[in-house]
C-alpha positions as protocol buffer text, in pm:
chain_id: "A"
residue {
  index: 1
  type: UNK
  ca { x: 9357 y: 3474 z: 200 }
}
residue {
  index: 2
  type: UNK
  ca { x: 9068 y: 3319 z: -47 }
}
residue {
  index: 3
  type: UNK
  ca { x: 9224 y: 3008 z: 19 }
}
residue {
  index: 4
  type: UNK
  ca { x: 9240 y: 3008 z: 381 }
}
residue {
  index: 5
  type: UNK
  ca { x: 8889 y: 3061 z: 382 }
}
residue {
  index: 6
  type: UNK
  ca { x: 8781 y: 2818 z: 171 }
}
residue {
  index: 7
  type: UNK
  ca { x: 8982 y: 2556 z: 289 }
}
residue {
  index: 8
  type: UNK
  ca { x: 8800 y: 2640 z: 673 }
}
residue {
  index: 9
  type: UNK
  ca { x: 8486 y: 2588 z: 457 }
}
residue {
  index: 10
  type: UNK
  ca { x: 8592 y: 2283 z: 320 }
}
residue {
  index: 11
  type: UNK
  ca { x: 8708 y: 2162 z: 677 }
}
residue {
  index: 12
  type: UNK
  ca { x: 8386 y: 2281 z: 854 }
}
residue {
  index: 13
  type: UNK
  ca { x: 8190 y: 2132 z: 561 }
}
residue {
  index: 14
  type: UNK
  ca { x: 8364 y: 1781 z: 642 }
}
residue {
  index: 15
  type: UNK
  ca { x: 8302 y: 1810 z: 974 }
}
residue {
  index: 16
  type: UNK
  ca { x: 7940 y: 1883 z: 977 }
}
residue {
  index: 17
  type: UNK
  ca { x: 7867 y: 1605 z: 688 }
}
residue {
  index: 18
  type: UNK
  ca { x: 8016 y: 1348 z: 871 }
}
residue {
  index: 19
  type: UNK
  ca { x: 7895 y: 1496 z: 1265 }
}
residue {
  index: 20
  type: UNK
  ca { x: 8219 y: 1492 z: 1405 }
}
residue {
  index: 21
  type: UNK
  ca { x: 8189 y: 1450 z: 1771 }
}
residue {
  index: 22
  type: UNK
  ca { x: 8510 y: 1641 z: 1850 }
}
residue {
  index: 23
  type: UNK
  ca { x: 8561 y: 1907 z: 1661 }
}
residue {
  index: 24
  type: UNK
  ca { x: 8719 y: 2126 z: 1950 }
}
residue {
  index: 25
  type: UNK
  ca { x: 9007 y: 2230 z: 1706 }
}
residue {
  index: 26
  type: UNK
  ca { x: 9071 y: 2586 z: 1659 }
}
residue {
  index: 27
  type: UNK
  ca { x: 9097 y: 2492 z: 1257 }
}
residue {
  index: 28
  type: UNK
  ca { x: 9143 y: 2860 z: 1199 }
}
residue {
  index: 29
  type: UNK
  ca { x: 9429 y: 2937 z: 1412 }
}
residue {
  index: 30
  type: UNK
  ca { x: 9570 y: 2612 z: 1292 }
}
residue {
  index: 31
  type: UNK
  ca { x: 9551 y: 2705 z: 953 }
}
residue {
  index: 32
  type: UNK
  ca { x: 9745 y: 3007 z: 985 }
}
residue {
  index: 33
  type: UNK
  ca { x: 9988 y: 2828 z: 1096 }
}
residue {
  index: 34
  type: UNK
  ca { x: 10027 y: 2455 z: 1030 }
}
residue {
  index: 35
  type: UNK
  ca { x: 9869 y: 2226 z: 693 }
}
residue {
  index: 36
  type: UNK
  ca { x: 9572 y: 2055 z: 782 }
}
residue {
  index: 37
  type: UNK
  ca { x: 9541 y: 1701 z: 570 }
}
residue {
  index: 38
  type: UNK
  ca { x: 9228 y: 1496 z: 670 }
}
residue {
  index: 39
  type: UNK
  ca { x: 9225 y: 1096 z: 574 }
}
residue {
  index: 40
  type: UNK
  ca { x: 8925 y: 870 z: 560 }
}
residue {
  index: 41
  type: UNK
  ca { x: 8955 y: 585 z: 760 }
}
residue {
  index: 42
  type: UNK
  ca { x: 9082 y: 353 z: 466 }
}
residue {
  index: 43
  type: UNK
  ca { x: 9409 y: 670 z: 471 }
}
residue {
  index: 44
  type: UNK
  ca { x: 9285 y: 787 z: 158 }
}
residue {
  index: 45
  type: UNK
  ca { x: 9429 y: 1215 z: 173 }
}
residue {
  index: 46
  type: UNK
  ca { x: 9029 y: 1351 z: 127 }
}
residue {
  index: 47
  type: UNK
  ca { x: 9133 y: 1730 z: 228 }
}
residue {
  index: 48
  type: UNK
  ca { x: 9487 y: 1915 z: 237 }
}
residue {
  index: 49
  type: UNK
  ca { x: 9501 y: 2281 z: 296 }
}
residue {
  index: 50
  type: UNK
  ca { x: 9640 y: 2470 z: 47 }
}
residue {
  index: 51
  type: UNK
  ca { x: 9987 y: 2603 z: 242 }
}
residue {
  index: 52
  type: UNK
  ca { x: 10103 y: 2246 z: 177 }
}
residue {
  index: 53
  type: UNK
  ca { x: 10205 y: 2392 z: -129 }
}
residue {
  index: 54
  type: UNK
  ca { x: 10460 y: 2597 z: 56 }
}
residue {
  index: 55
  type: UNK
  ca { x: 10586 y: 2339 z: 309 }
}
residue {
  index: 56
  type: UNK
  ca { x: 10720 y: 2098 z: 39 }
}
residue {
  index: 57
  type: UNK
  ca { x: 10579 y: 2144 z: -315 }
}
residue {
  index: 58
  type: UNK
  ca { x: 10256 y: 1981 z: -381 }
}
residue {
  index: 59
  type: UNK
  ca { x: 9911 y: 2126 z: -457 }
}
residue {
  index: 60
  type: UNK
  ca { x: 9609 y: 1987 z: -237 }
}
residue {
  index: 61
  type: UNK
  ca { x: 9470 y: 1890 z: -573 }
}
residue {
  index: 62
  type: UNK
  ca { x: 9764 y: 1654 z: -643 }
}
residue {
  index: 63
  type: UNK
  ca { x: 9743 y: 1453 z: -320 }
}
residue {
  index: 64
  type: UNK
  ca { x: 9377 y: 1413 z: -249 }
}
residue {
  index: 65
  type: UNK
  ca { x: 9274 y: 1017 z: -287 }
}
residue {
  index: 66
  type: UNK
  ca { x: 9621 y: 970 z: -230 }
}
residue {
  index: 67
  type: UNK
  ca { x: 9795 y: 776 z: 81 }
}
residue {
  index: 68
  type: UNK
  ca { x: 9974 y: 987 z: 301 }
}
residue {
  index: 69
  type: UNK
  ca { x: 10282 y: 711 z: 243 }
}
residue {
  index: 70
  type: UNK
  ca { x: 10366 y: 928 z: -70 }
}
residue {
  index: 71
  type: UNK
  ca { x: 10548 y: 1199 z: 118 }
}
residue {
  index: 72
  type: UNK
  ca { x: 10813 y: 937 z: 276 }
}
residue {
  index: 73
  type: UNK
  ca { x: 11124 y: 770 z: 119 }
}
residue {
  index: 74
  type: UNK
  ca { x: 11445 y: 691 z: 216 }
}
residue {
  index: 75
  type: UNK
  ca { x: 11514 y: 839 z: 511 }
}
residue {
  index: 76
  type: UNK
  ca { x: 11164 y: 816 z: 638 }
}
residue {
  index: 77
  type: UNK
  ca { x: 11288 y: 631 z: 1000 }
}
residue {
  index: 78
  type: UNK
  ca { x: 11063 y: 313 z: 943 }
}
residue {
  index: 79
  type: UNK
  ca { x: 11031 y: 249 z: 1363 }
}
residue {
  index: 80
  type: UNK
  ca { x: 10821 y: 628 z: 1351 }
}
residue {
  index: 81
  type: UNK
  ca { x: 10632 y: 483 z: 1092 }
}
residue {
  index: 82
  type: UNK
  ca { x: 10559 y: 172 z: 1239 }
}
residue {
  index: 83
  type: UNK
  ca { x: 10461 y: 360 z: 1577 }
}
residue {
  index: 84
  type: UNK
  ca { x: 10247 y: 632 z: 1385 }
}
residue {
  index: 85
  type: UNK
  ca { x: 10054 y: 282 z: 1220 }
}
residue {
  index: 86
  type: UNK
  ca { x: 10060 y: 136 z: 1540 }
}
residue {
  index: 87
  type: UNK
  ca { x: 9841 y: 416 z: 1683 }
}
residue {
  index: 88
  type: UNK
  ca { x: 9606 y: 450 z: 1421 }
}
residue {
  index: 89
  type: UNK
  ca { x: 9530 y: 89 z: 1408 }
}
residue {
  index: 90
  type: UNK
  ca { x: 9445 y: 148 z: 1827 }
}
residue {
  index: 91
  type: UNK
  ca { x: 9272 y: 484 z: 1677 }
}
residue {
  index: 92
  type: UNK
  ca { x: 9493 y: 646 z: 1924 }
}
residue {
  index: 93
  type: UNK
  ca { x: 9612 y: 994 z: 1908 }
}
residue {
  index: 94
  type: UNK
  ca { x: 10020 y: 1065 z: 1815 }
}
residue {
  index: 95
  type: UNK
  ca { x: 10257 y: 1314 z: 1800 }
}
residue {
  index: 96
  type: UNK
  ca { x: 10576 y: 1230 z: 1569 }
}
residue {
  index: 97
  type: UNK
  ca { x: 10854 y: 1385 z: 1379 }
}
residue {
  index: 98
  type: UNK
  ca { x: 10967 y: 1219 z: 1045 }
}
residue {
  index: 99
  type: UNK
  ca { x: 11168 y: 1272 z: 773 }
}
residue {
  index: 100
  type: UNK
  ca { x: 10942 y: 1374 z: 458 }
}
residue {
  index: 101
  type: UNK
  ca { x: 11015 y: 1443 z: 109 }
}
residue {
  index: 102
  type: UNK
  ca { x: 10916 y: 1796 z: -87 }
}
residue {
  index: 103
  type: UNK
  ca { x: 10786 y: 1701 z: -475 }
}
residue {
  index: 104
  type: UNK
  ca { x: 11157 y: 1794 z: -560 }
}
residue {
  index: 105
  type: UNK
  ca { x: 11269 y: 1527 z: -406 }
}
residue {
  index: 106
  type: UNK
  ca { x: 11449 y: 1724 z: -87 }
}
residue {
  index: 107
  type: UNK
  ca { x: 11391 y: 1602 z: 234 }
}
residue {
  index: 108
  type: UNK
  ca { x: 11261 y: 1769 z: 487 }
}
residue {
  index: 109
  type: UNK
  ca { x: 11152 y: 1772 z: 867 }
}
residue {
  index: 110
  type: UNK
  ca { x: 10790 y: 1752 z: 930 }
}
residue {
  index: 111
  type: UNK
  ca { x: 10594 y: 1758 z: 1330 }
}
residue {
  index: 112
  type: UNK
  ca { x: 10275 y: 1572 z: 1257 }
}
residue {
  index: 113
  type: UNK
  ca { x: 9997 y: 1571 z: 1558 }
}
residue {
  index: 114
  type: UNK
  ca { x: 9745 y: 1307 z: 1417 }
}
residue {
  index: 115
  type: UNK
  ca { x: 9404 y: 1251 z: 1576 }
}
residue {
  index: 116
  type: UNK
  ca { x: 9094 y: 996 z: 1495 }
}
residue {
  index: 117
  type: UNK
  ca { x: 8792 y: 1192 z: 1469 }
}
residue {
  index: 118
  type: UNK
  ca { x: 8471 y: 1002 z: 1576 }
}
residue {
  index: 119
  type: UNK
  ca { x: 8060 y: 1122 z: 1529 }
}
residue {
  index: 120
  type: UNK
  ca { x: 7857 y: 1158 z: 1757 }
}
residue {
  index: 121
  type: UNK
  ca { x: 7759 y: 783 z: 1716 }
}
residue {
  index: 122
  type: UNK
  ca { x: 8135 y: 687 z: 1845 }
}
residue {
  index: 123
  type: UNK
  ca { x: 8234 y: 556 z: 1497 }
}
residue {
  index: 124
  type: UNK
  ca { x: 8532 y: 652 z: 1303 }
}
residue {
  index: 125
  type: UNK
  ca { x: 8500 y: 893 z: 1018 }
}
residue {
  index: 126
  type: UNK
  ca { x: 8836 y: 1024 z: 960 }
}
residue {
  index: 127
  type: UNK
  ca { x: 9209 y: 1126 z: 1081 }
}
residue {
  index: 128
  type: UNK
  ca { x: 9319 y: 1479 z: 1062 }
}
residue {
  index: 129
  type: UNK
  ca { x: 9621 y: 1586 z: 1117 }
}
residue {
  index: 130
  type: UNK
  ca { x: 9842 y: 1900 z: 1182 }
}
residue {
  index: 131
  type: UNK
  ca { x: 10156 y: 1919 z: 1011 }
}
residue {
  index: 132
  type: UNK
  ca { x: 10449 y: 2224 z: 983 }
}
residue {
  index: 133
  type: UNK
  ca { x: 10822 y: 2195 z: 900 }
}
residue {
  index: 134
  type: UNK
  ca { x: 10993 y: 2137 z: 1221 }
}
């Protein structure tokens, strides 16, 4: 429970330093339910919520900075990938399953609801995204 708390601090932190226009999300129900990663817009990982950990393996620490690219592999369907890249390029919403891979190498299911988030100026500041083992 410390962690879910501090990661909504974190979250609500990132959102106020940066004046996210929308931030409409219930992050707390969302939290108890689904990992939260946040990008920059260069897809750098700046914030992962900590029940990553349980969905396939890795600690927020161990991802942050990172590109999101590092959870796919193999059997990562590269058309899903192409049309999740497509629609952040537009800085369009998406909703996608892939195939992921867990630190240990498994494979795994993962449904991925990916939003820009804009300030209040209109300009991009980040993509956040809610994730959970399908």
């Amino acid at each position: 429970i410390k962690n879910f708390f501090a990661d909504l601090n974190k979250l609500n932190a990132i959102a106020l330093q940066n004046k996210w226009a929308q931030n409409n999300w219930d992050l707390k129900n969302s939290l108890k339910e689904e990992v939260i990663v946040v990008t920059d817009v260069t897809l750098k990982i700046v914030f992962a919520s900590h029940n990553m950990e349980t969905m396939n393996g890795y600690t927020a620490k161990e991802v942050l900075g990172k590109s999101p690219k590092m959870f796919q592999g193999e059997a990562t369907n590269q058309i899903t990938s192409s049309e999740i890249r497509k629609a952040i390029l537009h800085q369009q919403p998406f909703e996608k399953t892939v195939m992921n891979y867990k630190k240990n190498g498994e494979v795994y299911v993962c449904l991925i609801k990916g939003f820009p988030v804009f300030n209040s100026k209109g300009e991009l500041r980040h993509y956040i995204a809610f994730e959970k083992a399908a």
